[in-house]
PDB file of C-alpha atoms and ligand atoms in Angstrom:
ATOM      1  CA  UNK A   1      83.050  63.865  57.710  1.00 63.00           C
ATOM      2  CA  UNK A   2      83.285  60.390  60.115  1.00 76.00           C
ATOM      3  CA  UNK A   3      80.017  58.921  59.755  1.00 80.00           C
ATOM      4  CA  UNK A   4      79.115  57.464  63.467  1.00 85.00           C
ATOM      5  CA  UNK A   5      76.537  55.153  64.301  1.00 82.00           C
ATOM      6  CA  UNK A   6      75.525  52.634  66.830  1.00 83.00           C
ATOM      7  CA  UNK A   7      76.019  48.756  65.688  1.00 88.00           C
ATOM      8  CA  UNK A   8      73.630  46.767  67.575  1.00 93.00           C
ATOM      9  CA  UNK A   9      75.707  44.155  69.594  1.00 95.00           C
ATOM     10  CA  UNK A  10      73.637  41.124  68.002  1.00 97.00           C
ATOM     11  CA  UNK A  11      73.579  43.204  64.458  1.00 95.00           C
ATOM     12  CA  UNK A  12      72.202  40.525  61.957  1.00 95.00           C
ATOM     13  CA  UNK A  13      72.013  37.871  63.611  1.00 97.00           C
ATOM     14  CA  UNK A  14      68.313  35.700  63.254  1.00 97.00           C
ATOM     15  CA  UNK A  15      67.667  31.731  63.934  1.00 97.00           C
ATOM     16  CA  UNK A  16      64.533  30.394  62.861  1.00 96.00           C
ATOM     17  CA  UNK A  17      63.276  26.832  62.729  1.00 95.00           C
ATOM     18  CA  UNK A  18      60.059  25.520  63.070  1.00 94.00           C
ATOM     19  CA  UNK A  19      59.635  25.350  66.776  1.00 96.00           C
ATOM     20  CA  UNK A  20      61.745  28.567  67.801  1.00 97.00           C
ATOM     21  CA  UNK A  21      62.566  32.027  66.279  1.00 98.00           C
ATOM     22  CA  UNK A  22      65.519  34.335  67.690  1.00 98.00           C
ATOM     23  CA  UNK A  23      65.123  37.394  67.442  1.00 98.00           C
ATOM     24  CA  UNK A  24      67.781  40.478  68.707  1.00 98.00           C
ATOM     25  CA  UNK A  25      65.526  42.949  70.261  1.00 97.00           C
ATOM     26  CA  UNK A  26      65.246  46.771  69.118  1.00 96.00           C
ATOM     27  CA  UNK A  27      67.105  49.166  71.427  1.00 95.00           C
ATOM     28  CA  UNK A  28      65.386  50.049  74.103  1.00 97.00           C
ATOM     29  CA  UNK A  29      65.175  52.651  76.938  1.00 97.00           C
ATOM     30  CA  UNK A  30      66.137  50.647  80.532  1.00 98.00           C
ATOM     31  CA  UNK A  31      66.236  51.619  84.102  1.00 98.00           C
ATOM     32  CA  UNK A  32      67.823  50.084  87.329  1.00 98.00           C
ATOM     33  CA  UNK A  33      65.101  51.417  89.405  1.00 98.00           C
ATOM     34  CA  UNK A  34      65.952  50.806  93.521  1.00 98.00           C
ATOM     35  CA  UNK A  35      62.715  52.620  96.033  1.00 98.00           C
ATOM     36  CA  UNK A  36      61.797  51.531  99.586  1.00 97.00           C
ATOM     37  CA  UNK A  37      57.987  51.048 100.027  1.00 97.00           C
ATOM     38  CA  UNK A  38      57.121  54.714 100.483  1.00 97.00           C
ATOM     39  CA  UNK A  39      58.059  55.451  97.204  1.00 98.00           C
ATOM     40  CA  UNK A  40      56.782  53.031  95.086  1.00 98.00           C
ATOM     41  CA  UNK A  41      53.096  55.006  94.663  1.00 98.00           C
ATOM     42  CA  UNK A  42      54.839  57.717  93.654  1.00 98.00           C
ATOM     43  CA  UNK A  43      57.131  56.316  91.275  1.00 98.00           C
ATOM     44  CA  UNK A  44      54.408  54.029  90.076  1.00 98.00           C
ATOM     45  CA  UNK A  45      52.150  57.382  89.200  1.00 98.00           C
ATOM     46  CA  UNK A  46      54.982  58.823  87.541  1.00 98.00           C
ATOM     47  CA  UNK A  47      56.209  55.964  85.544  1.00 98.00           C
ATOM     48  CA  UNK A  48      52.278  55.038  84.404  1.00 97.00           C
ATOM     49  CA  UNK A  49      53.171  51.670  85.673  1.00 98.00           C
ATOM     50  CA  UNK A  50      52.099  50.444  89.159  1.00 97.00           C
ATOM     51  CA  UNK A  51      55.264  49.072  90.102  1.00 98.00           C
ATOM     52  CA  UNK A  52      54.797  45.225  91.274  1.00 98.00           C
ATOM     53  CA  UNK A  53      55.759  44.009  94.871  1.00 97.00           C
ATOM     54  CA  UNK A  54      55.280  40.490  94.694  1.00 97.00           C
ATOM     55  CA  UNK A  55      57.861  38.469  93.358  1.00 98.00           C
ATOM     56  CA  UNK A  56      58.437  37.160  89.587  1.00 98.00           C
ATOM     57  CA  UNK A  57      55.769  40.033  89.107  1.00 98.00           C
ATOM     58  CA  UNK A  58      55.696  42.333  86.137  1.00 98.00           C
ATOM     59  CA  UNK A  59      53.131  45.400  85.126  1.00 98.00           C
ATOM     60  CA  UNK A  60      53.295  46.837  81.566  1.00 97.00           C
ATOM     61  CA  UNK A  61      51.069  50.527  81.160  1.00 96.00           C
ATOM     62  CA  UNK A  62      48.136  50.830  79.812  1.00 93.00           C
ATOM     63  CA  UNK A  63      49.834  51.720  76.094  1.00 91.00           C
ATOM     64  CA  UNK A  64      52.158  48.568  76.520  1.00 90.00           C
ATOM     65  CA  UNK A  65      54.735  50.290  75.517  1.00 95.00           C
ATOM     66  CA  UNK A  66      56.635  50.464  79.469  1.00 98.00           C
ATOM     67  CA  UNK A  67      56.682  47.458  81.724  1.00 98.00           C
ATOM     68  CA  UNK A  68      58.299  46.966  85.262  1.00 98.00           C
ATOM     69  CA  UNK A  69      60.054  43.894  86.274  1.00 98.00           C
ATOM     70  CA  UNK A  70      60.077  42.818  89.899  1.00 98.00           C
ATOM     71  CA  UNK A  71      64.000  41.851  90.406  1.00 98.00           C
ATOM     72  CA  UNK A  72      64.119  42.009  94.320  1.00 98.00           C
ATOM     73  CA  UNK A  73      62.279  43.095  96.953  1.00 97.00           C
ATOM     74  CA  UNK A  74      63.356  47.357  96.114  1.00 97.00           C
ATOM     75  CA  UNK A  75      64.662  46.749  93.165  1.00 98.00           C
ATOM     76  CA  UNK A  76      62.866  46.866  89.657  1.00 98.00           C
ATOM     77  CA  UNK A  77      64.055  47.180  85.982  1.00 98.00           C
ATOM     78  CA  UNK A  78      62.055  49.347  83.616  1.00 98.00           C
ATOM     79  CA  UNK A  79      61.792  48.550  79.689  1.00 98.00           C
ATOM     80  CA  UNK A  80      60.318  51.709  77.618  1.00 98.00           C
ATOM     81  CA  UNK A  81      60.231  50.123  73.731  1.00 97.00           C
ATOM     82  CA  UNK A  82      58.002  52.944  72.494  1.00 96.00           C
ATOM     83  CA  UNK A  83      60.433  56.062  72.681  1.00 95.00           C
ATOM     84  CA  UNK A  84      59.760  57.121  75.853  1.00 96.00           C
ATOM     85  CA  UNK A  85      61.894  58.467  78.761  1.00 97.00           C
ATOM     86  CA  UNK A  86      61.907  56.603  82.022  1.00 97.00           C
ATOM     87  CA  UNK A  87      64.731  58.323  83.716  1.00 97.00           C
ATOM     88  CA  UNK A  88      63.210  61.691  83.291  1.00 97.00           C
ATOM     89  CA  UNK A  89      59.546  60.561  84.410  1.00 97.00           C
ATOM     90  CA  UNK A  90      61.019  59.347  87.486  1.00 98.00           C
ATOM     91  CA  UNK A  91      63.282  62.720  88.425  1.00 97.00           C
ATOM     92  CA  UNK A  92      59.804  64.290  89.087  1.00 96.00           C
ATOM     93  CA  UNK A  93      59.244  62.276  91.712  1.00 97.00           C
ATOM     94  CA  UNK A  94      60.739  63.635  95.283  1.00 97.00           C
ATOM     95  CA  UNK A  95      60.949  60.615  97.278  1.00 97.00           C
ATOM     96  CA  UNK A  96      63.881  58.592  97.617  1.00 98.00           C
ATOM     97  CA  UNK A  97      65.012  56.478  94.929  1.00 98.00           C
ATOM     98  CA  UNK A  98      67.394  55.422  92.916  1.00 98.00           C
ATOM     99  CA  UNK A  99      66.996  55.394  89.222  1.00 98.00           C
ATOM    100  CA  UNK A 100      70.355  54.647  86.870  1.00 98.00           C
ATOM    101  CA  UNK A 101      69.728  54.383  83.133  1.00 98.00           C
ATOM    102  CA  UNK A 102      71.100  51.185  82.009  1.00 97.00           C
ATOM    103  CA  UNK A 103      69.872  51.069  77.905  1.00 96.00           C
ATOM    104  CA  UNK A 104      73.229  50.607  76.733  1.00 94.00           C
ATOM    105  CA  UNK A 105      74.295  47.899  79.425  1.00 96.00           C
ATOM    106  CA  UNK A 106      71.503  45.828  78.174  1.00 97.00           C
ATOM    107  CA  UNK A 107      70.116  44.349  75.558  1.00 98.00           C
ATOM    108  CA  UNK A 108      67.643  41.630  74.105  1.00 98.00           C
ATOM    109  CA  UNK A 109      66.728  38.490  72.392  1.00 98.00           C
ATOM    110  CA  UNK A 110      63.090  37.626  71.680  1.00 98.00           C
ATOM    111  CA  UNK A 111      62.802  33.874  71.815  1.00 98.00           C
ATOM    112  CA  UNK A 112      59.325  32.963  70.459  1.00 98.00           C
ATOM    113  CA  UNK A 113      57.780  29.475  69.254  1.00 97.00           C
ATOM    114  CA  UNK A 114      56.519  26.413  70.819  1.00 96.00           C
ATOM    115  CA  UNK A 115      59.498  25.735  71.623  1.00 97.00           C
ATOM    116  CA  UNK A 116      60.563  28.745  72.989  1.00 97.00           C
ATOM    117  CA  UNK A 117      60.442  27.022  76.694  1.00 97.00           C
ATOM    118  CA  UNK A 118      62.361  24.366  75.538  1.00 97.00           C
ATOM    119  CA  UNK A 119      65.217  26.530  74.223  1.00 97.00           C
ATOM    120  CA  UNK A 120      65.929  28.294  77.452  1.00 98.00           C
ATOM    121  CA  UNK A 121      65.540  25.403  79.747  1.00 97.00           C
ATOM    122  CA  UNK A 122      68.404  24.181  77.906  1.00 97.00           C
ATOM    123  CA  UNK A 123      70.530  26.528  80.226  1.00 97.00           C
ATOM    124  CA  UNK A 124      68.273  28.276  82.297  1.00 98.00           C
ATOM    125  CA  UNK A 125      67.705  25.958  85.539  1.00 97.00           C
ATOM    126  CA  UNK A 126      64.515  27.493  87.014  1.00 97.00           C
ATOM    127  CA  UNK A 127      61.060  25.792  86.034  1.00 97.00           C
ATOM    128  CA  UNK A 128      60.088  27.646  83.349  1.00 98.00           C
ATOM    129  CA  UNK A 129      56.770  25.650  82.840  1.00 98.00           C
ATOM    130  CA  UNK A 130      52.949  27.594  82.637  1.00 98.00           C
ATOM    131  CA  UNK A 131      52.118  26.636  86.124  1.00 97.00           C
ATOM    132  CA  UNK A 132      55.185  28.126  87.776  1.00 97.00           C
ATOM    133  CA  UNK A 133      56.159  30.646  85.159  1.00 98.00           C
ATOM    134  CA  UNK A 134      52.969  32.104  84.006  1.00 98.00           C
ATOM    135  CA  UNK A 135      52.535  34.536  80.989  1.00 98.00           C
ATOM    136  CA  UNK A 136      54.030  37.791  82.697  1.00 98.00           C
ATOM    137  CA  UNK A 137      56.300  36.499  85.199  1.00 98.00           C
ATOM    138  CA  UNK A 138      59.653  37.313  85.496  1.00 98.00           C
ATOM    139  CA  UNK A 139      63.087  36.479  86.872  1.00 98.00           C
ATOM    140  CA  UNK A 140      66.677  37.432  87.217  1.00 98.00           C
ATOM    141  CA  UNK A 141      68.539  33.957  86.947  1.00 98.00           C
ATOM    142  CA  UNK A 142      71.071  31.981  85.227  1.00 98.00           C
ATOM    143  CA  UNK A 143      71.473  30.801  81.473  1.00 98.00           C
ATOM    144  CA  UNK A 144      74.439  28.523  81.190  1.00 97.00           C
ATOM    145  CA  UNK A 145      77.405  30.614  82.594  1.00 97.00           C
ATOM    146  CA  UNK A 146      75.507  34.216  82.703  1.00 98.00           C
ATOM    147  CA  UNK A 147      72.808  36.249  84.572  1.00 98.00           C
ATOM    148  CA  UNK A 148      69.954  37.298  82.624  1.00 98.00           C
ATOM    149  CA  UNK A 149      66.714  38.607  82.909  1.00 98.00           C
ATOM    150  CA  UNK A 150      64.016  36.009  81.706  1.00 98.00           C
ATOM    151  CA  UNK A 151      60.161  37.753  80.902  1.00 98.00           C
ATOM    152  CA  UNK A 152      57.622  34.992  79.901  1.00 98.00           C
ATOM    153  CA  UNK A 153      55.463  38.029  77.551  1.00 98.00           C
ATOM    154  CA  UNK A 154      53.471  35.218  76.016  1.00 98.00           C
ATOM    155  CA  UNK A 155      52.707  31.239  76.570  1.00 98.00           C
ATOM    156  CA  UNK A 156      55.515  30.731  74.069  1.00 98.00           C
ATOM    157  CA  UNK A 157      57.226  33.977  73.357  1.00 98.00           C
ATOM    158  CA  UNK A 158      60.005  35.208  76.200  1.00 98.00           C
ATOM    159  CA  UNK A 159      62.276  38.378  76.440  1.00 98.00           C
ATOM    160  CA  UNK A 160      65.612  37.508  77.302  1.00 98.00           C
ATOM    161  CA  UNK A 161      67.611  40.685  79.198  1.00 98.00           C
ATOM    162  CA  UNK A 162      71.238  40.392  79.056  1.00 98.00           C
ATOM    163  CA  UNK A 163      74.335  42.457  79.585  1.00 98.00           C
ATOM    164  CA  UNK A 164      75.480  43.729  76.016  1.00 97.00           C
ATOM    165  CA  UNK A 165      78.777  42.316  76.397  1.00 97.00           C
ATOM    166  CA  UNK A 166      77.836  39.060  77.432  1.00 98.00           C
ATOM    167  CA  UNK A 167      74.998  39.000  74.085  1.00 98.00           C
ATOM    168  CA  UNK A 168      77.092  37.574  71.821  1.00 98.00           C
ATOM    169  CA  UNK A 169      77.766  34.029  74.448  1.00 98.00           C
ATOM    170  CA  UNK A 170      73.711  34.384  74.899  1.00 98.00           C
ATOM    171  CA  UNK A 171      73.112  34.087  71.395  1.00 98.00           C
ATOM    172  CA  UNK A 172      75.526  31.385  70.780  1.00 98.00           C
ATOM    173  CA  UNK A 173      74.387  29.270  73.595  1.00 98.00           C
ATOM    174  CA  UNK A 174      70.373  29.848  72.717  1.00 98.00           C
ATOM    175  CA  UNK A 175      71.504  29.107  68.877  1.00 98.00           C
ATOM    176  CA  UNK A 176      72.833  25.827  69.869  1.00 97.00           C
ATOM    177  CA  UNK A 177      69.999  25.382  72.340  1.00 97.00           C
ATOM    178  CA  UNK A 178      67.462  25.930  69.536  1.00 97.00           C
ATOM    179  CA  UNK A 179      68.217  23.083  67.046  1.00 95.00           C
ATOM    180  CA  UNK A 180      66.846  20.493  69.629  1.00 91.00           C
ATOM    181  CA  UNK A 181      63.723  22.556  70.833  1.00 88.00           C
ATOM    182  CA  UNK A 182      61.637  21.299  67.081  1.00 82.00           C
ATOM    183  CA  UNK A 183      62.700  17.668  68.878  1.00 81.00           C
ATOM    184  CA  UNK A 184      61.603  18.563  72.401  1.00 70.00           C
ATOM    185  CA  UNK A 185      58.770  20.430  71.582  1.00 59.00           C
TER     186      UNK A 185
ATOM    187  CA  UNK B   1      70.372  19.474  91.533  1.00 74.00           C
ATOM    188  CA  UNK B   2      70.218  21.504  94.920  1.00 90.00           C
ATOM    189  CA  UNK B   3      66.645  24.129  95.781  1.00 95.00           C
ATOM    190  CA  UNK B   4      67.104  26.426  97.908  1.00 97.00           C
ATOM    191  CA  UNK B   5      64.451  28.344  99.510  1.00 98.00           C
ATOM    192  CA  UNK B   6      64.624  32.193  99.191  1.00 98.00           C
ATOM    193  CA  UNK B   7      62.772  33.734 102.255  1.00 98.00           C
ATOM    194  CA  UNK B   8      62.431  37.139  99.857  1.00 98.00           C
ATOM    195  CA  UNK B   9      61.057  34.892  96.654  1.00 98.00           C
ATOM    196  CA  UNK B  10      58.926  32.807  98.431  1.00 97.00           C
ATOM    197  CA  UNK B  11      60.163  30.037  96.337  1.00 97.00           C
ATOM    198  CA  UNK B  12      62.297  26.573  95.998  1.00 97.00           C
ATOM    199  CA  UNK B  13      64.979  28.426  93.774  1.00 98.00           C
ATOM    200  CA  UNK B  14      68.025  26.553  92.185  1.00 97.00           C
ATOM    201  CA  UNK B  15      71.456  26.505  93.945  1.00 96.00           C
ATOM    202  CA  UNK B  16      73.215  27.982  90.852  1.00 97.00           C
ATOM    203  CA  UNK B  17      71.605  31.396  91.972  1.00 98.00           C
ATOM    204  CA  UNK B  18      72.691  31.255  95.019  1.00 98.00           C
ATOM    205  CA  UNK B  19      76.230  31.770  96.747  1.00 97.00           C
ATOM    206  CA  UNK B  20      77.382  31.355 100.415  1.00 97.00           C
ATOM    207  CA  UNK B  21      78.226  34.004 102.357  1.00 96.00           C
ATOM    208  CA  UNK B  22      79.737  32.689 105.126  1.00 95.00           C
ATOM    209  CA  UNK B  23      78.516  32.306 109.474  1.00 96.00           C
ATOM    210  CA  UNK B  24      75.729  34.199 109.715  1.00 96.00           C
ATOM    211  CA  UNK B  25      75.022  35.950 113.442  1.00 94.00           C
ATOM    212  CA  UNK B  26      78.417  37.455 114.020  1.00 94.00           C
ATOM    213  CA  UNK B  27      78.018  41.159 115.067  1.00 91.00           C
ATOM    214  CA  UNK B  28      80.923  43.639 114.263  1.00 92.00           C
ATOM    215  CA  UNK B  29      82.049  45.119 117.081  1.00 94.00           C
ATOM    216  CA  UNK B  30      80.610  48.594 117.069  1.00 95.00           C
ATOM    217  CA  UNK B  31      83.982  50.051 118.720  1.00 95.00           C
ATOM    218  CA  UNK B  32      86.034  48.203 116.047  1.00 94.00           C
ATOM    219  CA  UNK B  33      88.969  50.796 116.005  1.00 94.00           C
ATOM    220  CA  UNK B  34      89.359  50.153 120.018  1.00 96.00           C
ATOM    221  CA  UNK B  35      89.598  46.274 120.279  1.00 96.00           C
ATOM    222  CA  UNK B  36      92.483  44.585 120.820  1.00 97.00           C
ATOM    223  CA  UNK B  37      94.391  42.732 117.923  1.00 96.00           C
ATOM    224  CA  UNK B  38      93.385  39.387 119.680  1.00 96.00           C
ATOM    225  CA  UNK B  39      89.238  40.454 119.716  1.00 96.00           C
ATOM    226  CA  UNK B  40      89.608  41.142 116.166  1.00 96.00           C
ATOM    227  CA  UNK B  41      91.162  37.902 115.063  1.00 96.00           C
ATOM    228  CA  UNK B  42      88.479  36.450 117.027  1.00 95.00           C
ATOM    229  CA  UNK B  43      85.903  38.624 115.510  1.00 95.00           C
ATOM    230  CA  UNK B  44      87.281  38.374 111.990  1.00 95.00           C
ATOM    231  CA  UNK B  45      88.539  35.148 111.841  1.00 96.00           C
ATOM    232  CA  UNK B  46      87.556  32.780 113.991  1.00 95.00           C
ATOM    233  CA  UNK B  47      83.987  30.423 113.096  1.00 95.00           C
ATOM    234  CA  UNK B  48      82.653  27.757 114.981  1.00 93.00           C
ATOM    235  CA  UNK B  49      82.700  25.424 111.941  1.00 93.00           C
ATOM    236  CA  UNK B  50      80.441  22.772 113.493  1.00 94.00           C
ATOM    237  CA  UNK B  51      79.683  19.182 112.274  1.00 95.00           C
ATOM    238  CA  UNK B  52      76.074  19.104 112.470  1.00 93.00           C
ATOM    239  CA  UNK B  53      74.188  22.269 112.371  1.00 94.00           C
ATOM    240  CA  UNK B  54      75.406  25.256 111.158  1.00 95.00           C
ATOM    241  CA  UNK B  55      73.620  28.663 110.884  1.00 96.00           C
ATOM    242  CA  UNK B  56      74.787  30.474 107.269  1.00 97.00           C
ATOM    243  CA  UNK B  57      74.548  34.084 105.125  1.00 97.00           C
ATOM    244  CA  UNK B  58      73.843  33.278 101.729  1.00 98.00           C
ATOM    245  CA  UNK B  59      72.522  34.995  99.382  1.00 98.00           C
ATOM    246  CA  UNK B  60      69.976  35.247  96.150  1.00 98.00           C
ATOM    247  CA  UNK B  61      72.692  36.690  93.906  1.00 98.00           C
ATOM    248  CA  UNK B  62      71.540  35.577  90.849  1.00 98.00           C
ATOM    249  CA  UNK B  63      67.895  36.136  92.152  1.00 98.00           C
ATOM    250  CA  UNK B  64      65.932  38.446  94.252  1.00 98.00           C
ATOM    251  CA  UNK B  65      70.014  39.337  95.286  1.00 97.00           C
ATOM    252  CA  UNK B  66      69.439  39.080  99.135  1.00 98.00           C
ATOM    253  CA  UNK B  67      70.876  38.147 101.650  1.00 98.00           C
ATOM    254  CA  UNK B  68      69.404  36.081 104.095  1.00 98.00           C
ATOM    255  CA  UNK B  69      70.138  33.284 106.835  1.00 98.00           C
ATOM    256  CA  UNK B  70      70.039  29.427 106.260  1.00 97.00           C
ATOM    257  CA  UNK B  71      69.981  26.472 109.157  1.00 96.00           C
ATOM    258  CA  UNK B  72      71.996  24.232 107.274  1.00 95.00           C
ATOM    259  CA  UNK B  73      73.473  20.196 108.521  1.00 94.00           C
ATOM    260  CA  UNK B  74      77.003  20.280 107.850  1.00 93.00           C
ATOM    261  CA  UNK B  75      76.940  16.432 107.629  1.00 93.00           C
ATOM    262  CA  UNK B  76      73.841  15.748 105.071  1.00 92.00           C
ATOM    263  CA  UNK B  77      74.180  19.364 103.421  1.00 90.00           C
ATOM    264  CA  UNK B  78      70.368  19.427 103.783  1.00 92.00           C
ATOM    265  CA  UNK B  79      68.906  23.138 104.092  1.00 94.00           C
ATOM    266  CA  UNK B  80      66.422  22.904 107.328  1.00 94.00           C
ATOM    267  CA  UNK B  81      65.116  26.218 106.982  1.00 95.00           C
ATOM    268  CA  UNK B  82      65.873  29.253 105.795  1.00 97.00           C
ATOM    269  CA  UNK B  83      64.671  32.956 107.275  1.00 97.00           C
ATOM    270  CA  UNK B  84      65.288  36.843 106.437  1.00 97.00           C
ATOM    271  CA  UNK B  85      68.139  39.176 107.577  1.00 95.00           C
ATOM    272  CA  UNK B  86      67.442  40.398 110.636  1.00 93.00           C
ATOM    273  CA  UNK B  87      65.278  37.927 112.360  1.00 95.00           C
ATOM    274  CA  UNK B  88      66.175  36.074 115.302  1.00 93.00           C
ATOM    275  CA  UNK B  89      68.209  32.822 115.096  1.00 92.00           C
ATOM    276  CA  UNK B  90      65.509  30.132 115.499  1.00 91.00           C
ATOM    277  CA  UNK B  91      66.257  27.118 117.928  1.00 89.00           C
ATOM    278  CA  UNK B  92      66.308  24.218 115.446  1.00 84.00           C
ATOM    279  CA  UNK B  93      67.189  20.646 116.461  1.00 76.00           C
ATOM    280  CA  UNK B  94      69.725  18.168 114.508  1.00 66.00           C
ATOM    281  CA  UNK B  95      68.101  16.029 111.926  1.00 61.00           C
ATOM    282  CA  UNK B  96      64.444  18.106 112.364  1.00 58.00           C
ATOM    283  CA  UNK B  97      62.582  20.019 109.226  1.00 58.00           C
ATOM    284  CA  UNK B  98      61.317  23.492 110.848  1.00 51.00           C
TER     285      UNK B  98
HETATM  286 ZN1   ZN C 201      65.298  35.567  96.263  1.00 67.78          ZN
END
């Protein structure tokens, strides 16, 4: 009998130094959630996470486990790490909205240390400092030649979304990015 | 390197996120399918293409991802103001910061 399984796209892969760990997130359950205003109470309720409306906003539930990213001005992307399913909490609700499950597009690296800002900055062009990117902001942007998804989850710990296929250049690039940060931090 | 500021963000962004979308303030015609070949070609193809001010889509695509409308300087490239799809084209003078 053919023994299937999932590889994980970053499967083994680790870099720690003193100032910065990388770390391939565990798989996770992700929406592309899209709502006009009259929705988002609803969605919010069903979710158990008040969706945010201001920008570089996120909200996590009460358990942690879920958290909503503000990405535009409709447009949100859900992270459930704790087993749960987002896509089916959300076909309760009856207003309009547009919910596409995107786990498998995604995935994640966990860049933690003190110099965890220093690593990203290294390709990411937005200020990533405290003052501008507080603990719990979040962005879509740039990191060298891709689009990610930065969340600051901590003063030095961030959660860095990217497309699956494009993991393998976000690791690589980070790697490289993380044998200066024990010199810049 | 170049910020932009995203009327949806609320924020001095950096260009990399951004891309141009062309002249902003040019209305399809809404009985497309009757104009003459000439209207269209002047609809479709023809921009003003000033030197000095020039009113521009761009748009947040590696941001927020919308679109909005910029009062750019086609001589200085300096951004003079920027303001949301939809909202009336704002009288702005050459070389003035609205
Ligand atoms: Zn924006």
């Amino acid at each position: 009998m053919a023994d299937a399984s999932r590889i994980h796209p970053l499967a083994g892969r680790k870099v720690a130094n003193p100032a910065v760990t990388l770390t391939p997130a565990e798989p996770a359950a992700r929406l592309s959630l899209r709502a006009r205003p009259d929705a988002v109470a609803a969605l919010s309720k069903a979710l158990g996470v008040k969706l945010p409306e201001m920008p570089k906003r996120s909200a996590t539930s009460k358990s942690g486990g879920r958290a909503a990213l503000w990405l535009g001005p409709d447009e949100w992307l859900v992270i459930d790490t704790a087993g749960g399913d987002p896509l089916a909490d959300c076909a309760k609700v009856k207003a309009l909205h547009s919910a596409v499950d995107i786990s498998h597009r995604n995935t994640a690296i966990l860049v933690e240390g003190k110099g965890a800002e220093a690593t990203l900055s290294a390709g990411c062009p937005q200020d990533l400092s405290l003052t501008v990117f507080p603990v719990g902001a979040c962005s879509r942007t740039i990191l060298g030649k891709i689009e990610v998804v930065i969340w600051r989850t901590g003063e030095t710990a961030f959660r860095v979304e990217c497309w699956r296929s494009f993991s393998a250049y976000a690791f690589d690039f980070l790697e490289e990015a993380a044998r200066d940060a024990p010199i810049a931090a | 390197m170049l910020l932009i500021h995203c009327p949806y963000c609320d924020e001095d962004r950096p260009e990399l996120e951004f891309r141009n979308a062309g002249e902003a303030h040019i209305a399809r015609p809404e009985n497309i399918a009757e104009i003459s070949d000439e209207e269209f070609a002047q609809f479709f193809f023809i921009r003003t293409n000033p030197k000095g001010l020039i009113y521009e889509r761009w748009r947040h695509i590696h941001g927020c991802a919308r679109f909005f409308n910029a009062v750019r300087d086609s001589v200085s490239d300096k951004f003079l103001m920027t303001y949301k799809a939809g909202e009336k084209r704002p009288t702005v003078k050459a070389g003035e910061k609205a």
